[in-house]
Amino acid sequence: MDQATEVANSYRFLMAVKGFESPDWEENPSPANHNEYFALSQPVQLGCSGSAVKCHSGPGGLTQPPDGTMSQFCATCHGNFHTVATDESDGIGSSTNSPFIRHPTDLSLPASGEYAAYTVYNLSAPVARLTVPVASSSTVTPGSDAVMCLSCHVAHASDYPDMLRWDYTSVIAGTGSGVNSGCFVCHSTKN
């Protein structure tokens, strides 16, 4: 759904969220059959004051993600942790360039270095797209496809601390553990 102007045409009925839902609702997910999420290529300054992009932009001032991304939807409740800093939060820092205080969301994976190896969709670290596709795709395009909240976290709950998709304590850089899983899906040279 790329309109997201009302609940009925929003991704999974999440007001103003854009995305594509797998025809089997991810009953049997695979790299070629999964939900697709919408993202921006660079995070915005999301907040309630100053020049920040406001979440209270819905009908009657209701809270909704201003650009329709899943990460902005998450941030309407979970604060400005992974977007550009505002008066209320340090976010990822004041810039969309590394180094970051926190991991950014709504940011395209770089097309070079360790990120260039992520070319096949991986369910343990899903990416979002800059345009809403009409079908699932197993192809990941570094330089375009973006990291989002659901790249690392599971909505509502998981078996791991911080609602992560994987056991962060088993992701140890330089040991060869967790090959092609967890953080190493994107950060391929850290393993």
PDB file of C-alpha atoms in Angstrom:
ATOM      1  CA  MET A   1       0.000   0.000   0.000  1.00  0.00           C
ATOM      2  CA  ASP A   2       1.618   3.225  -1.084  1.00  0.00           C
ATOM      3  CA  GLN A   3      -1.309   5.548  -0.423  1.00  0.00           C
ATOM      4  CA  ALA A   4      -1.785   5.153   3.355  1.00  0.00           C
ATOM      5  CA  THR A   5      -4.303   7.993   3.611  1.00  0.00           C
ATOM      6  CA  GLU A   6      -6.654   6.147   5.950  1.00  0.00           C
ATOM      7  CA  VAL A   7      -6.566   3.033   8.118  1.00  0.00           C
ATOM      8  CA  ALA A   8      -8.138   0.844   5.411  1.00  0.00           C
ATOM      9  CA  ASN A   9      -5.385   1.535   2.850  1.00  0.00           C
ATOM     10  CA  SER A  10      -2.470   1.603   5.300  1.00  0.00           C
ATOM     11  CA  TYR A  11      -0.031  -1.288   5.673  1.00  0.00           C
ATOM     12  CA  ARG A  12      -1.508  -3.819   8.147  1.00  0.00           C
ATOM     13  CA  PHE A  13      -4.100  -1.168   9.099  1.00  0.00           C
ATOM     14  CA  LEU A  14      -1.377   0.928  10.791  1.00  0.00           C
ATOM     15  CA  MET A  15      -2.554   4.458  10.031  1.00  0.00           C
ATOM     16  CA  ALA A  16      -0.345   6.165   7.412  1.00  0.00           C
ATOM     17  CA  VAL A  17       2.226   3.326   7.214  1.00  0.00           C
ATOM     18  CA  LYS A  18       3.218   2.281   3.689  1.00  0.00           C
ATOM     19  CA  GLY A  19       4.235  -1.232   2.753  1.00  0.00           C
ATOM     20  CA  PHE A  20       3.385  -4.479   0.986  1.00  0.00           C
ATOM     21  CA  GLU A  21       1.935  -7.418   2.886  1.00  0.00           C
ATOM     22  CA  SER A  22       2.814 -10.931   1.786  1.00  0.00           C
ATOM     23  CA  PRO A  23      -0.269 -12.701   0.361  1.00  0.00           C
ATOM     24  CA  ASP A  24       0.069 -15.465   2.998  1.00  0.00           C
ATOM     25  CA  TRP A  25       0.688 -12.894   5.786  1.00  0.00           C
ATOM     26  CA  GLU A  26       4.209 -14.281   6.217  1.00  0.00           C
ATOM     27  CA  GLU A  27       2.928 -17.695   7.257  1.00  0.00           C
ATOM     28  CA  ASN A  28       5.816 -19.245   5.310  1.00  0.00           C
ATOM     29  CA  PRO A  29       8.371 -16.452   4.956  1.00  0.00           C
ATOM     30  CA  SER A  30      11.398 -16.832   2.724  1.00  0.00           C
ATOM     31  CA  PRO A  31      13.781 -14.466   0.931  1.00  0.00           C
ATOM     32  CA  ALA A  32      11.257 -14.384  -1.950  1.00  0.00           C
ATOM     33  CA  ASN A  33       8.066 -14.324   0.163  1.00  0.00           C
ATOM     34  CA  HIS A  34       7.910 -11.738   2.924  1.00  0.00           C
ATOM     35  CA  ASN A  35       6.418  -8.404   3.882  1.00  0.00           C
ATOM     36  CA  GLU A  36       7.986  -5.338   2.307  1.00  0.00           C
ATOM     37  CA  TYR A  37       8.444  -2.118   4.262  1.00  0.00           C
ATOM     38  CA  PHE A  38       8.791   1.504   3.175  1.00  0.00           C
ATOM     39  CA  ALA A  39      11.723   3.679   4.282  1.00  0.00           C
ATOM     40  CA  LEU A  40      13.552   6.907   3.546  1.00  0.00           C
ATOM     41  CA  SER A  41      17.122   7.086   2.303  1.00  0.00           C
ATOM     42  CA  GLN A  42      18.112   9.384   5.192  1.00  0.00           C
ATOM     43  CA  PRO A  43      16.591   9.793   8.664  1.00  0.00           C
ATOM     44  CA  VAL A  44      14.735  12.976   9.470  1.00  0.00           C
ATOM     45  CA  GLN A  45      14.653  15.115  12.572  1.00  0.00           C
ATOM     46  CA  LEU A  46      11.447  13.790  14.156  1.00  0.00           C
ATOM     47  CA  GLY A  47      10.062  15.607  17.189  1.00  0.00           C
ATOM     48  CA  CYS A  48       7.500  17.914  18.692  1.00  0.00           C
ATOM     49  CA  SER A  49       9.282  21.276  18.586  1.00  0.00           C
ATOM     50  CA  GLY A  50      11.372  23.545  16.413  1.00  0.00           C
ATOM     51  CA  SER A  51      12.004  22.575  12.808  1.00  0.00           C
ATOM     52  CA  ALA A  52      11.528  18.852  13.473  1.00  0.00           C
ATOM     53  CA  VAL A  53       9.083  16.814  11.372  1.00  0.00           C
ATOM     54  CA  LYS A  54       5.965  16.455  13.512  1.00  0.00           C
ATOM     55  CA  CYS A  55       4.147  13.179  14.283  1.00  0.00           C
ATOM     56  CA  HIS A  56       0.884  14.969  15.140  1.00  0.00           C
ATOM     57  CA  SER A  57       0.065  15.510  11.495  1.00  0.00           C
ATOM     58  CA  GLY A  58      -2.907  13.200  11.130  1.00  0.00           C
ATOM     59  CA  PRO A  59      -6.568  14.146  10.947  1.00  0.00           C
ATOM     60  CA  GLY A  60      -7.490  16.113  14.044  1.00  0.00           C
ATOM     61  CA  GLY A  61      -3.851  16.200  15.132  1.00  0.00           C
ATOM     62  CA  LEU A  62      -3.678  12.427  15.586  1.00  0.00           C
ATOM     63  CA  THR A  63      -0.229  10.868  15.831  1.00  0.00           C
ATOM     64  CA  GLN A  64       1.021   9.133  12.707  1.00  0.00           C
ATOM     65  CA  PRO A  65       4.315   8.628  10.869  1.00  0.00           C
ATOM     66  CA  PRO A  66       4.667  11.776   8.747  1.00  0.00           C
ATOM     67  CA  ASP A  67       6.413  10.069   5.809  1.00  0.00           C
ATOM     68  CA  GLY A  68       4.750   6.662   6.185  1.00  0.00           C
ATOM     69  CA  THR A  69       7.833   4.667   7.185  1.00  0.00           C
ATOM     70  CA  MET A  70       7.744   1.779   9.640  1.00  0.00           C
ATOM     71  CA  SER A  71      10.594   3.381  11.620  1.00  0.00           C
ATOM     72  CA  GLN A  72       8.663   6.624  11.984  1.00  0.00           C
ATOM     73  CA  PHE A  73       5.653   4.587  13.124  1.00  0.00           C
ATOM     74  CA  CYS A  74       7.778   2.976  15.838  1.00  0.00           C
ATOM     75  CA  ALA A  75       9.183   6.374  16.834  1.00  0.00           C
ATOM     76  CA  THR A  76       5.729   7.858  17.448  1.00  0.00           C
ATOM     77  CA  CYS A  77       5.701   5.882  20.724  1.00  0.00           C
ATOM     78  CA  HIS A  78       9.322   4.926  21.289  1.00  0.00           C
ATOM     79  CA  GLY A  79      10.784   8.390  20.889  1.00  0.00           C
ATOM     80  CA  ASN A  80      13.533   9.882  18.825  1.00  0.00           C
ATOM     81  CA  PHE A  81      16.215   7.281  19.542  1.00  0.00           C
ATOM     82  CA  HIS A  82      17.199   6.406  15.991  1.00  0.00           C
ATOM     83  CA  THR A  83      16.464   9.615  14.060  1.00  0.00           C
ATOM     84  CA  VAL A  84      18.396  12.881  13.815  1.00  0.00           C
ATOM     85  CA  ALA A  85      18.840  14.763  17.117  1.00  0.00           C
ATOM     86  CA  THR A  86      16.265  17.289  18.323  1.00  0.00           C
ATOM     87  CA  ASP A  87      15.910  19.494  21.403  1.00  0.00           C
ATOM     88  CA  GLU A  88      14.260  16.500  23.134  1.00  0.00           C
ATOM     89  CA  SER A  89      16.739  13.725  22.206  1.00  0.00           C
ATOM     90  CA  ASP A  90      20.291  13.109  21.021  1.00  0.00           C
ATOM     91  CA  GLY A  91      18.928  10.543  18.545  1.00  0.00           C
ATOM     92  CA  ILE A  92      21.670   9.208  16.262  1.00  0.00           C
ATOM     93  CA  GLY A  93      23.496  12.510  16.541  1.00  0.00           C
ATOM     94  CA  SER A  94      23.162  15.793  14.687  1.00  0.00           C
ATOM     95  CA  SER A  95      24.233  14.361  11.324  1.00  0.00           C
ATOM     96  CA  THR A  96      23.180  11.591   8.955  1.00  0.00           C
ATOM     97  CA  ASN A  97      26.842  10.618   8.604  1.00  0.00           C
ATOM     98  CA  SER A  98      28.801   8.149  10.737  1.00  0.00           C
ATOM     99  CA  PRO A  99      29.919   8.019  13.512  1.00  0.00           C
ATOM    100  CA  PHE A 100      26.505   7.688  15.185  1.00  0.00           C
ATOM    101  CA  ILE A 101      25.516   7.784  18.856  1.00  0.00           C
ATOM    102  CA  ARG A 102      22.842   5.168  18.149  1.00  0.00           C
ATOM    103  CA  HIS A 103      22.179   2.967  15.127  1.00  0.00           C
ATOM    104  CA  PRO A 104      20.253   4.968  12.493  1.00  0.00           C
ATOM    105  CA  THR A 105      16.997   3.901  10.853  1.00  0.00           C
ATOM    106  CA  ASP A 106      15.483   5.059   7.582  1.00  0.00           C
ATOM    107  CA  LEU A 107      18.992   5.140   6.161  1.00  0.00           C
ATOM    108  CA  SER A 108      20.061   3.442   2.929  1.00  0.00           C
ATOM    109  CA  LEU A 109      22.772   0.836   3.291  1.00  0.00           C
ATOM    110  CA  PRO A 110      26.000   2.123   1.749  1.00  0.00           C
ATOM    111  CA  ALA A 111      26.792   0.604  -1.649  1.00  0.00           C
ATOM    112  CA  SER A 112      30.404  -0.082  -0.694  1.00  0.00           C
ATOM    113  CA  GLY A 113      32.457  -1.749   1.990  1.00  0.00           C
ATOM    114  CA  GLU A 114      30.963  -4.359   4.298  1.00  0.00           C
ATOM    115  CA  TYR A 115      27.382  -3.459   3.322  1.00  0.00           C
ATOM    116  CA  ALA A 116      27.847  -4.272  -0.383  1.00  0.00           C
ATOM    117  CA  ALA A 117      27.727  -8.002   0.437  1.00  0.00           C
ATOM    118  CA  TYR A 118      24.064  -7.844   1.541  1.00  0.00           C
ATOM    119  CA  THR A 119      22.403  -8.609  -1.795  1.00  0.00           C
ATOM    120  CA  VAL A 120      19.972 -11.447  -0.961  1.00  0.00           C
ATOM    121  CA  TYR A 121      17.071 -10.633   1.380  1.00  0.00           C
ATOM    122  CA  ASN A 122      17.700 -12.141   4.810  1.00  0.00           C
ATOM    123  CA  LEU A 123      14.764 -12.711   7.167  1.00  0.00           C
ATOM    124  CA  SER A 124      17.005 -12.274  10.216  1.00  0.00           C
ATOM    125  CA  ALA A 125      17.705  -8.653   9.207  1.00  0.00           C
ATOM    126  CA  PRO A 126      15.012  -7.392   6.791  1.00  0.00           C
ATOM    127  CA  VAL A 127      15.503  -4.171   4.858  1.00  0.00           C
ATOM    128  CA  ALA A 128      12.988  -1.561   3.737  1.00  0.00           C
ATOM    129  CA  ARG A 129      12.522  -0.118   0.258  1.00  0.00           C
ATOM    130  CA  LEU A 130      12.487   3.493  -0.946  1.00  0.00           C
ATOM    131  CA  THR A 131       9.384   2.755  -3.020  1.00  0.00           C
ATOM    132  CA  VAL A 132       6.587   0.400  -2.056  1.00  0.00           C
ATOM    133  CA  PRO A 133       6.914  -2.715  -4.212  1.00  0.00           C
ATOM    134  CA  VAL A 134       3.950  -4.619  -5.634  1.00  0.00           C
ATOM    135  CA  ALA A 135       5.489  -7.983  -4.690  1.00  0.00           C
ATOM    136  CA  SER A 136       8.167  -9.432  -2.435  1.00  0.00           C
ATOM    137  CA  SER A 137      11.709  -9.415  -3.755  1.00  0.00           C
ATOM    138  CA  SER A 138      14.673 -11.546  -2.762  1.00  0.00           C
ATOM    139  CA  THR A 139      17.080  -8.908  -4.080  1.00  0.00           C
ATOM    140  CA  VAL A 140      18.672  -6.325  -1.787  1.00  0.00           C
ATOM    141  CA  THR A 141      20.233  -3.261  -3.381  1.00  0.00           C
ATOM    142  CA  PRO A 142      22.889  -1.579  -1.212  1.00  0.00           C
ATOM    143  CA  GLY A 143      22.882   2.156  -1.877  1.00  0.00           C
ATOM    144  CA  SER A 144      19.103   2.107  -2.080  1.00  0.00           C
ATOM    145  CA  ASP A 145      17.456  -0.342   0.349  1.00  0.00           C
ATOM    146  CA  ALA A 146      17.417   0.879   3.915  1.00  0.00           C
ATOM    147  CA  VAL A 147      17.837  -0.238   7.483  1.00  0.00           C
ATOM    148  CA  MET A 148      14.738   0.236   9.660  1.00  0.00           C
ATOM    149  CA  CYS A 149      13.628  -0.564  13.209  1.00  0.00           C
ATOM    150  CA  LEU A 150      12.444  -4.028  12.150  1.00  0.00           C
ATOM    151  CA  SER A 151      15.867  -4.801  10.683  1.00  0.00           C
ATOM    152  CA  CYS A 152      17.036  -5.499  14.232  1.00  0.00           C
ATOM    153  CA  HIS A 153      13.898  -5.598  16.393  1.00  0.00           C
ATOM    154  CA  VAL A 154      10.681  -7.605  16.423  1.00  0.00           C
ATOM    155  CA  ALA A 155       7.404  -5.760  16.919  1.00  0.00           C
ATOM    156  CA  HIS A 156       5.823  -6.375  20.331  1.00  0.00           C
ATOM    157  CA  ALA A 157       8.255  -8.976  21.705  1.00  0.00           C
ATOM    158  CA  SER A 158      10.916 -11.587  21.041  1.00  0.00           C
ATOM    159  CA  ASP A 159      12.814 -14.225  23.011  1.00  0.00           C
ATOM    160  CA  TYR A 160      15.807 -11.879  23.263  1.00  0.00           C
ATOM    161  CA  PRO A 161      16.567  -8.761  25.305  1.00  0.00           C
ATOM    162  CA  ASP A 162      15.538  -5.408  23.806  1.00  0.00           C
ATOM    163  CA  MET A 163      13.103  -7.199  21.462  1.00  0.00           C
ATOM    164  CA  LEU A 164      16.013  -8.047  19.156  1.00  0.00           C
ATOM    165  CA  ARG A 165      15.609 -10.591  16.349  1.00  0.00           C
ATOM    166  CA  TRP A 166      18.641 -12.532  17.599  1.00  0.00           C
ATOM    167  CA  ASP A 167      20.713 -13.177  20.710  1.00  0.00           C
ATOM    168  CA  TYR A 168      23.060 -10.195  20.746  1.00  0.00           C
ATOM    169  CA  THR A 169      25.382 -11.952  23.236  1.00  0.00           C
ATOM    170  CA  SER A 170      26.185 -14.585  20.589  1.00  0.00           C
ATOM    171  CA  VAL A 171      27.128 -11.964  17.967  1.00  0.00           C
ATOM    172  CA  ILE A 172      30.823 -11.558  18.734  1.00  0.00           C
ATOM    173  CA  ALA A 173      32.934  -9.689  16.207  1.00  0.00           C
ATOM    174  CA  GLY A 174      35.959 -11.458  14.785  1.00  0.00           C
ATOM    175  CA  THR A 175      35.025 -14.958  15.955  1.00  0.00           C
ATOM    176  CA  GLY A 176      33.241 -16.324  12.888  1.00  0.00           C
ATOM    177  CA  SER A 177      30.136 -16.931  14.999  1.00  0.00           C
ATOM    178  CA  GLY A 178      26.738 -16.076  13.596  1.00  0.00           C
ATOM    179  CA  VAL A 179      27.867 -15.995   9.966  1.00  0.00           C
ATOM    180  CA  ASN A 180      25.203 -14.303   7.817  1.00  0.00           C
ATOM    181  CA  SER A 181      22.961 -13.656  10.811  1.00  0.00           C
ATOM    182  CA  GLY A 182      22.230 -10.870  13.238  1.00  0.00           C
ATOM    183  CA  CYS A 183      24.366  -7.766  12.919  1.00  0.00           C
ATOM    184  CA  PHE A 184      26.664  -9.560  10.444  1.00  0.00           C
ATOM    185  CA  VAL A 185      23.986  -9.614   7.735  1.00  0.00           C
ATOM    186  CA  CYS A 186      24.737  -5.938   7.083  1.00  0.00           C
ATOM    187  CA  HIS A 187      28.102  -5.635   8.821  1.00  0.00           C
ATOM    188  CA  SER A 188      29.557  -8.575   6.872  1.00  0.00           C
ATOM    189  CA  THR A 189      33.267  -7.879   7.479  1.00  0.00           C
ATOM    190  CA  LYS A 190      32.943  -7.647  11.269  1.00  0.00           C
ATOM    191  CA  ASN A 191      32.609 -11.414  11.592  1.00  0.00           C
TER     192      ASN A 191
END
